[in-house]
CSV table of C-alpha atoms in Angstrom, one decimal:
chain,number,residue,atom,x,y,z
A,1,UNK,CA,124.7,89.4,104.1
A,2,UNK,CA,122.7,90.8,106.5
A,3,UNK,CA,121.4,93.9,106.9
A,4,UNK,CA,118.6,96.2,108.2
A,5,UNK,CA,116.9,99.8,108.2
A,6,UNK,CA,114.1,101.9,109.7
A,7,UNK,CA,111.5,104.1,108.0
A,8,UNK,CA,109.3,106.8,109.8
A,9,UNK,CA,106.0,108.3,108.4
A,10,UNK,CA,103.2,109.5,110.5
A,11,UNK,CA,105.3,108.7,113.6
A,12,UNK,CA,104.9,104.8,113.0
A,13,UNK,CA,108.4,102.8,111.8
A,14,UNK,CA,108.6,100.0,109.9
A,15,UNK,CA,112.1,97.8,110.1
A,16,UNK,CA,113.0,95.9,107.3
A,17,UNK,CA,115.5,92.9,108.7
A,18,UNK,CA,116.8,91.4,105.1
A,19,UNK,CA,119.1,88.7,104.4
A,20,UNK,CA,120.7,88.8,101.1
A,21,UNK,CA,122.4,85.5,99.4
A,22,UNK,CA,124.1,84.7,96.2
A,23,UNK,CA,123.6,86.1,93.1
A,24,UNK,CA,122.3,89.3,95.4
A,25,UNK,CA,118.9,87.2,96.1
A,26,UNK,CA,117.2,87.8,98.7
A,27,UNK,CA,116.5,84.6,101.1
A,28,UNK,CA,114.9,86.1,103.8
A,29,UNK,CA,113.2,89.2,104.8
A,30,UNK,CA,110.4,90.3,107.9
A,31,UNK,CA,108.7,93.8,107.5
A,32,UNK,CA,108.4,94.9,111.2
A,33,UNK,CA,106.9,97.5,113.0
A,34,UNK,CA,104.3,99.4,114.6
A,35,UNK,CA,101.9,100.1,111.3
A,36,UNK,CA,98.7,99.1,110.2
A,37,UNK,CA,98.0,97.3,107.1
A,38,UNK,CA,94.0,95.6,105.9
A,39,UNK,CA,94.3,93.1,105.0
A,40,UNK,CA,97.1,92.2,107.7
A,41,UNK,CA,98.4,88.9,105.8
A,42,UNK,CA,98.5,91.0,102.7
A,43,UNK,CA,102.3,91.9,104.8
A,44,UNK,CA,103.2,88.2,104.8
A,45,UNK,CA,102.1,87.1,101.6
A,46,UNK,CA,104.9,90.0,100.2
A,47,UNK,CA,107.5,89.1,102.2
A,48,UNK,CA,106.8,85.4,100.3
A,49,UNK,CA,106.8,87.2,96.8
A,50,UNK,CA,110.2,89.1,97.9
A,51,UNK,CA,111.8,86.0,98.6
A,52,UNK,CA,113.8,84.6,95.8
A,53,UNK,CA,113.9,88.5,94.2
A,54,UNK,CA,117.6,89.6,92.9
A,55,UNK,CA,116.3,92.9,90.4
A,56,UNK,CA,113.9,95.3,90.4
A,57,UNK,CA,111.4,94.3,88.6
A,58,UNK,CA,110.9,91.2,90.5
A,59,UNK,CA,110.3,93.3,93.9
A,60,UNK,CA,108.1,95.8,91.8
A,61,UNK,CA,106.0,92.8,91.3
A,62,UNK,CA,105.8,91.5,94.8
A,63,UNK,CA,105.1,94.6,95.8
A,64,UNK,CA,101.5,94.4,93.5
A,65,UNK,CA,100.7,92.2,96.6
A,66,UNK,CA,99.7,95.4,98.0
A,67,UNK,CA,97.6,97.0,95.6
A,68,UNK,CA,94.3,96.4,96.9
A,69,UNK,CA,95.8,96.6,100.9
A,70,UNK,CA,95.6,99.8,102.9
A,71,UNK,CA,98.7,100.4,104.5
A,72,UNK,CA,98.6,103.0,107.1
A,73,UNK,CA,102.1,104.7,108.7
A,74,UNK,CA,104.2,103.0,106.0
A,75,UNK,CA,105.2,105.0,102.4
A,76,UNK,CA,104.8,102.0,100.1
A,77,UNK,CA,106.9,103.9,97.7
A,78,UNK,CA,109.4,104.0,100.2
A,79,UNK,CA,109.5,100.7,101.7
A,80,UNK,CA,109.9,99.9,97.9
A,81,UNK,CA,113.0,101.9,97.4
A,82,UNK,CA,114.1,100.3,100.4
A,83,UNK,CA,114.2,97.1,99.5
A,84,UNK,CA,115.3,97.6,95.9
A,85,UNK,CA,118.2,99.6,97.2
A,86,UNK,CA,119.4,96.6,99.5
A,87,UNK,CA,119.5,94.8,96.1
A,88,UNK,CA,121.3,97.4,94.3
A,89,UNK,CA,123.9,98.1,97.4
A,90,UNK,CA,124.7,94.4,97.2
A,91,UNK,CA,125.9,94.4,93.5
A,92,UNK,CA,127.9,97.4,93.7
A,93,UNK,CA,129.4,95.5,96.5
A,94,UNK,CA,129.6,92.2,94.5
A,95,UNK,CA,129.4,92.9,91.2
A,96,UNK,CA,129.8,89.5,90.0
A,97,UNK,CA,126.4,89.2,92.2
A,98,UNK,CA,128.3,86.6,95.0
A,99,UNK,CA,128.6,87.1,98.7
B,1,UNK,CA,74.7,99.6,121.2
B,2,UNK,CA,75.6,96.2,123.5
B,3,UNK,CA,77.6,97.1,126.3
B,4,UNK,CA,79.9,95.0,128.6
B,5,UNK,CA,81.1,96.0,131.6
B,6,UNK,CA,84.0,93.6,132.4
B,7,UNK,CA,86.5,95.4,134.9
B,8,UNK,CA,87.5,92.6,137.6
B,9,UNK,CA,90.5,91.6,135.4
B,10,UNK,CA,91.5,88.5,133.4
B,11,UNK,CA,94.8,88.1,132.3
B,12,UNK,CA,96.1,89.3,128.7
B,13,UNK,CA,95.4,85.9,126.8
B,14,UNK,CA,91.6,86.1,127.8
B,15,UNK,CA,91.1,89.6,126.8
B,16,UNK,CA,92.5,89.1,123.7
B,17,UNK,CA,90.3,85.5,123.5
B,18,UNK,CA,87.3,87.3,123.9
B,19,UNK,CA,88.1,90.3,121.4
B,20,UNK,CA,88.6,87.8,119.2
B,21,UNK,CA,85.7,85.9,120.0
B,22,UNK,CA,83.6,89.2,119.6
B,23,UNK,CA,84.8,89.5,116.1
B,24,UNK,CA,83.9,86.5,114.9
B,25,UNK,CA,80.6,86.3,116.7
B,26,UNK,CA,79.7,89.7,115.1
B,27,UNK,CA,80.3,88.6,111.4
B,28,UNK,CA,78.2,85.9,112.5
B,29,UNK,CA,75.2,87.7,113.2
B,30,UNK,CA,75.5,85.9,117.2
B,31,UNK,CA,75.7,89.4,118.7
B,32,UNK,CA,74.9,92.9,118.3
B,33,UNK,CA,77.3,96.2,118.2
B,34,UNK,CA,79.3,95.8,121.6
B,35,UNK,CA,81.4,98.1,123.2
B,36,UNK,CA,83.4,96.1,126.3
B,37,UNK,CA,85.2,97.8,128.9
B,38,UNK,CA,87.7,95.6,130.4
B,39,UNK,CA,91.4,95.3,132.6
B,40,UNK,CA,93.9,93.2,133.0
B,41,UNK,CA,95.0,91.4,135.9
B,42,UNK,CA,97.8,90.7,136.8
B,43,UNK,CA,99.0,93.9,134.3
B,44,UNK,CA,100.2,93.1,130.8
B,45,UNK,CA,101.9,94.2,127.5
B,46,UNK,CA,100.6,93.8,124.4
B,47,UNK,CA,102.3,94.0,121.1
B,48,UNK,CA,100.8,94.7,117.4
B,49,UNK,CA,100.6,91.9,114.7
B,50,UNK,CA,103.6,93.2,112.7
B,51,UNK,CA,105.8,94.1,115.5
B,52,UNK,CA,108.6,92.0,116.4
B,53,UNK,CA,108.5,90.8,120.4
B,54,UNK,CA,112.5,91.6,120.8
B,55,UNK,CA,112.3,95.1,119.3
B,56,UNK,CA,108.9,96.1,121.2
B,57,UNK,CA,109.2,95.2,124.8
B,58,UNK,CA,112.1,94.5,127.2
B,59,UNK,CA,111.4,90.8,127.6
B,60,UNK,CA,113.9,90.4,130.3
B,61,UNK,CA,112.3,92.8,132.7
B,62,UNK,CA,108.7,91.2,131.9
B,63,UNK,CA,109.4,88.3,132.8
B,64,UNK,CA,111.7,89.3,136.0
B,65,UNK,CA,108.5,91.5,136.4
B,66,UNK,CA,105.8,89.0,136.3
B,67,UNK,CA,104.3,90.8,133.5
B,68,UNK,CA,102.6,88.5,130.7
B,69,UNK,CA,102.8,89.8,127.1
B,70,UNK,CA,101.1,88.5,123.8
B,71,UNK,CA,100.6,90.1,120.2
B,72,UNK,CA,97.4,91.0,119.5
B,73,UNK,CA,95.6,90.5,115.8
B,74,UNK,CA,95.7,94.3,115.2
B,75,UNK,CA,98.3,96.4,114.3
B,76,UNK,CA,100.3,99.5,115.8
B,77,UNK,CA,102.6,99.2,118.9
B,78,UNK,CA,103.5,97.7,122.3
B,79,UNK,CA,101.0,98.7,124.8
B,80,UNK,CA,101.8,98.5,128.9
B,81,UNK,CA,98.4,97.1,130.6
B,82,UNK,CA,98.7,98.4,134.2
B,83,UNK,CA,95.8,96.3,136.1
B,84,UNK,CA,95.4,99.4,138.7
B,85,UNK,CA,95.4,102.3,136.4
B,86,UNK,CA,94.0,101.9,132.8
B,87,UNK,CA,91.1,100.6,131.3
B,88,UNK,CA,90.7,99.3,127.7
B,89,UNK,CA,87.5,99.2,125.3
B,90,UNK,CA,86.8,96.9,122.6
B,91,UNK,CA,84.2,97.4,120.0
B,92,UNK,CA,82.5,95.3,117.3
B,93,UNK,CA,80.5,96.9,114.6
B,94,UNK,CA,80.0,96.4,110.6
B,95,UNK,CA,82.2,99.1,109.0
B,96,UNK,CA,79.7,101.0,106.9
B,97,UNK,CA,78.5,104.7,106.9
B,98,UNK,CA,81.0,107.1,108.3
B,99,UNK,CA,83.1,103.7,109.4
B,100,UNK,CA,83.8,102.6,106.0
B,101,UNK,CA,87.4,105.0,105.0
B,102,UNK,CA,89.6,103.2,107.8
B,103,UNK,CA,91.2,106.4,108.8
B,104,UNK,CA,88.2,108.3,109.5
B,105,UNK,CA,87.1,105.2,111.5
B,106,UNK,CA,89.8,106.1,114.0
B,107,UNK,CA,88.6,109.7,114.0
B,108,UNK,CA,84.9,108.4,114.5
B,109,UNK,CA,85.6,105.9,117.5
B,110,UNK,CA,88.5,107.9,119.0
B,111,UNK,CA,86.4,110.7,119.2
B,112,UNK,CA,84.9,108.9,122.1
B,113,UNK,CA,87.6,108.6,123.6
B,114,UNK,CA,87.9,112.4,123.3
B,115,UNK,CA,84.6,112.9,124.3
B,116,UNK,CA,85.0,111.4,127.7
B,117,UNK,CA,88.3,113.3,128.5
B,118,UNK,CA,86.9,116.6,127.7
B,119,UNK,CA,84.0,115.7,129.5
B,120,UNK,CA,85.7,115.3,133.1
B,121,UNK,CA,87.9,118.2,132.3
B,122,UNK,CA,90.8,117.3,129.9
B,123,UNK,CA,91.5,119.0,126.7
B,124,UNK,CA,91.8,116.1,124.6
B,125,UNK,CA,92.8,115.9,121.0
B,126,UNK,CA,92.8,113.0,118.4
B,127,UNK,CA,96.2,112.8,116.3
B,128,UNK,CA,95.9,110.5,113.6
B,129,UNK,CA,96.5,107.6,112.9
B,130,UNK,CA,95.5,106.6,116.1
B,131,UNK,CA,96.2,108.5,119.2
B,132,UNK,CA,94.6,110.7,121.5
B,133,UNK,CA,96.8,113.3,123.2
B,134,UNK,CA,96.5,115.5,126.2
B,135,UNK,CA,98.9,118.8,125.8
B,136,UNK,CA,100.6,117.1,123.3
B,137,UNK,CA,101.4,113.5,125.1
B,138,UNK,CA,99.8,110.3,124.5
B,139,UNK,CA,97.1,109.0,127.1
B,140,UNK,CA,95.2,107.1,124.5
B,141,UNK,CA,96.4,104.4,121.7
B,142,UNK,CA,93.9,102.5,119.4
B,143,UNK,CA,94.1,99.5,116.9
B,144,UNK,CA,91.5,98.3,114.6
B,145,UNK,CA,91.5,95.1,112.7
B,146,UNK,CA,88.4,94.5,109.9
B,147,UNK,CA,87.4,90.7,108.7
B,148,UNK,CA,84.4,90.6,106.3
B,149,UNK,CA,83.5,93.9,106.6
B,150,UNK,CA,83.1,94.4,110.6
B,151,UNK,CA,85.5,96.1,112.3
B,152,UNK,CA,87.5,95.2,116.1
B,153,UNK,CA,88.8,98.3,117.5
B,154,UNK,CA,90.3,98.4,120.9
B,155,UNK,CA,92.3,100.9,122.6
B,156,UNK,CA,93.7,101.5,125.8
B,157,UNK,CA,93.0,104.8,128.5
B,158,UNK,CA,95.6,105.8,130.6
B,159,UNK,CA,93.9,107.1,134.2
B,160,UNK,CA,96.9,106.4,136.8
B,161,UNK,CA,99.2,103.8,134.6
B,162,UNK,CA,102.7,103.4,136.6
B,163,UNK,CA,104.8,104.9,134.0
B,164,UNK,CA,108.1,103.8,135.2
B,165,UNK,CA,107.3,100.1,134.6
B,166,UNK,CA,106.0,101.4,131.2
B,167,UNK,CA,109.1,102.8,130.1
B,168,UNK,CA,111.1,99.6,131.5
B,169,UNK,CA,108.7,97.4,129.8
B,170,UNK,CA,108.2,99.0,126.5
B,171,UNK,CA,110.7,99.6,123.7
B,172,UNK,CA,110.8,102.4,121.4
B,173,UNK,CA,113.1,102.8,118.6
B,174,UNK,CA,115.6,106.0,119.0
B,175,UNK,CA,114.4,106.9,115.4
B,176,UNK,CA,110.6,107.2,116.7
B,177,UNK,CA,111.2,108.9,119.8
B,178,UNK,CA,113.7,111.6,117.7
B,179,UNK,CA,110.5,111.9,115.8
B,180,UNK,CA,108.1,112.6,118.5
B,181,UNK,CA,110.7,115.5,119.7
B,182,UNK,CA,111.3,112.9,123.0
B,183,UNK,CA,113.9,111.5,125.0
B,184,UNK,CA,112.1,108.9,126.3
B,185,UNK,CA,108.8,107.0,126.3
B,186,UNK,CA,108.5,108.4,129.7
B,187,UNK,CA,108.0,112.1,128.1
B,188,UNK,CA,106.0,111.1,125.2
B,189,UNK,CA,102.7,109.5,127.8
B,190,UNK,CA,100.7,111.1,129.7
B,191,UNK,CA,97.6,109.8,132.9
B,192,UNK,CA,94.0,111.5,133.7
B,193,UNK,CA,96.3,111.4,137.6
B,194,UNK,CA,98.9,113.4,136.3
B,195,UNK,CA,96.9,116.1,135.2
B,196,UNK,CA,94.3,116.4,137.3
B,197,UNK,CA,95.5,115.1,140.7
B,198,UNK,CA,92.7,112.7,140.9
B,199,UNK,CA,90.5,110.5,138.8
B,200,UNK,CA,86.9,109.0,139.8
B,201,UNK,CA,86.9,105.9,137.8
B,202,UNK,CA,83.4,105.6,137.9
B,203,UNK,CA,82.9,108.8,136.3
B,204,UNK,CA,85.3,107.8,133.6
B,205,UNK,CA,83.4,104.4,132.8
B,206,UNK,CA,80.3,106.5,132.5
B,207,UNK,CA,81.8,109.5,130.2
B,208,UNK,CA,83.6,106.6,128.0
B,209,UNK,CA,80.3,104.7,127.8
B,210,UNK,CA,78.2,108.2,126.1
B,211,UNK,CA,81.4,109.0,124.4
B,212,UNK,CA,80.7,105.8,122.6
B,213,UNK,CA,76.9,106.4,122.4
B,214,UNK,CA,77.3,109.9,121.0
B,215,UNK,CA,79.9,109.1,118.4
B,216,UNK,CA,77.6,106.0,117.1
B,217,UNK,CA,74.3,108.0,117.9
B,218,UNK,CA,73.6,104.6,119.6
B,219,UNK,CA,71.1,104.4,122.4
B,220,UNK,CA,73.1,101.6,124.9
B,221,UNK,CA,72.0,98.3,126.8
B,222,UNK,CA,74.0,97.0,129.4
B,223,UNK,CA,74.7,93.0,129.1
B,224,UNK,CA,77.3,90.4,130.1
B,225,UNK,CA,79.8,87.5,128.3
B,226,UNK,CA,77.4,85.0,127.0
B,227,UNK,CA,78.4,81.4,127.6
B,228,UNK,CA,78.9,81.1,123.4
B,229,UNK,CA,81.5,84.3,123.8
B,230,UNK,CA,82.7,82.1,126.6
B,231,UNK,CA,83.2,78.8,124.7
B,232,UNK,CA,84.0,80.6,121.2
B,233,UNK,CA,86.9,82.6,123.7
B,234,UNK,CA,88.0,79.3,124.9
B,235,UNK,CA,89.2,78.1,121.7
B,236,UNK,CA,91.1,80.8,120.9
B,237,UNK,CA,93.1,81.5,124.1
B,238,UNK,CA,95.7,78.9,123.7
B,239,UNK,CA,96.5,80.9,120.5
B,240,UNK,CA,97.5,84.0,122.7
B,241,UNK,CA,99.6,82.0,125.1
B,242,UNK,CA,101.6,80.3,122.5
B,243,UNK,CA,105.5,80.7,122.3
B,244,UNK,CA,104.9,80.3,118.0
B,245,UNK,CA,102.0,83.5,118.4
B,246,UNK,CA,103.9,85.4,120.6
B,247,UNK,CA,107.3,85.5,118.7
B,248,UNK,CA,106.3,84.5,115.3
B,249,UNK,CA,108.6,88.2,114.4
């Protein structure tokens, strides 16, 4: 499943492009946009972490990838919610967590 | 301050080469503070690191248009370089005293920027994160990258930019322009022309240049590429010009 959404702050946007396998895993997912974050890679090495994440708690943790990073026209918080709430839309959808 | 006059043109793979190159020769301890003033030629787009190519630019028109594009290695959004009517700065300095908090880093250096439009007659604002405004539209964009502690920050000035192949090369999401209280890109940018009929480029280059001076309180020397920017540059261009660089979102 494959799905995507934008978030504003400050006037930047960030796009998260997510695809979402069995078990509601995610398999794939790019965090786009016109933001700033230092360090820049600290952006790629959580969409690693987020791979492979089906609950909450997983994403909370890939999200520590970012707790020494300054992330400038993106809401961590939300960007969080985001993604959490991709995983939580996919098992009301599929309950029995397949696609 | 080091400063680098380098406004014949090179195309947008060896601009961003020698930013690059400037960086790394900085945290080095190869070359002092420098402040480069530089176009592009033929005229270019640039995209930021985390931007993805398809959702930034309108690739087909680019390329139809003879217009290069590569992503730089700082972040924010999709830049049009027209060769005839924009000049862009570059600057590399160690990120300490007032340059240490990255947001009031933007202030700091932008506020050169600011400086040299007020100085030949425009009443220029900064708008954080990273803009500079002129009655409320952009003429002004900025992007800073920092390795090691030293900081690249280059930006682009908007003096006669054609801004109808800048709103058919760029790409801005609805959502954005909505959020800027736009239509279009067209309505959101703003040229030095526009405003004031004319613009003595000269003039410009020499307000931008004590802009820089002021901001830094940094007495200036003019200098030019040395053949280790050169070669260091050299290295890194096929980096700009690859099709795995360019679309790797």
């Amino acid at each position: 499943m494959k799905q995507e959404s934008i978030i504003l702050r400050y006037g930047k946007t960030v796009k998260v492009d997510i695809v979402i396998g069995d078990e509601c895993r995610i398999i794939d997912i790019t965090i786009s946009g016109d933001f700033f974050a230092y360090p820049e890679d600290s952006i790629e090495r959580l969409e690693s972490r987020l791979k492979g994440c089906k609950d909450e708690l997983c994403v909370e943790e890939a999200f520590r990838e970012l707790s020494s990073s300054v992330v400038l026209g993106v809401n961590v918080v939300d960007l969080k919610n985001k993604i959490m709430g991709f995983i939580k839309n996919c098992r009301s959808m599929y309950p029995g967590g397949g696609i | 301050m080091r400063v680098i006059l380098d406004l014949e043109g090179r195309d947008v793979y060896w601009q961003m080469a020698i930013d690059e190159a400037l960086l790394h020769l900085r945290i080095n301890g190869r070359v002092d503070n420098t402040l480069r003033l530089y176009r592009f030629k033929p005229s270019a787009v640039t995209i930021g690191y985390f931007q993805r190519i398809r959702d930034s630019v309108n690739i087909d028109y680019l390329n139809a248009s003879g217009i290069d594009y590569t992503r730089r290695i700082t972040g924010g959004g999709s830049v049009y370089h027209d060769s005839g009517g924009e000049i862009t700065y570059s600057i590399v300095l160690p990120a300490e005293g007032a340059l240490v908090d990255i947001l009031e880093s933007y202030r700091v250096l932008c506020g050169a920027l600011v400086y040299a439009l007020r100085k030949i007659g425009l009443q220029a604002e900064f708008v954080p994160i990273n803009d500079v405004v002129v009655y409320g539209r952009k003429i002004s964009g900025s992007a800073q990258t920092r390795r090691l502690g030293y900081i690249l920050q280059h930006g682009t000035l908007m003096y006669a930019t054609d801004l109808d192949t800048l709103e058919k090369a760029l790409v801005a999401p609805r959502e954005k322009l909505m959020s800027k209280g736009v239509r279009s890109i067209r309505e959101r940018v703003v040229t030095i022309k526009e405003v004031l009929g004319s613009v003595d480029v000269d003039q410009l280059v020499k307000s931008l240049i004590e802009g820089f001076s002021r901001a830094l309180n940094a007495e200036v020397y003019y200098d030019e590429l040395s053949s280790e920017e050169i070669r260091v540059a050299s290295e890194i261009v096929s980096k700009y010009r690859s099709h795995e660089w360019i679309y790797r979102r």
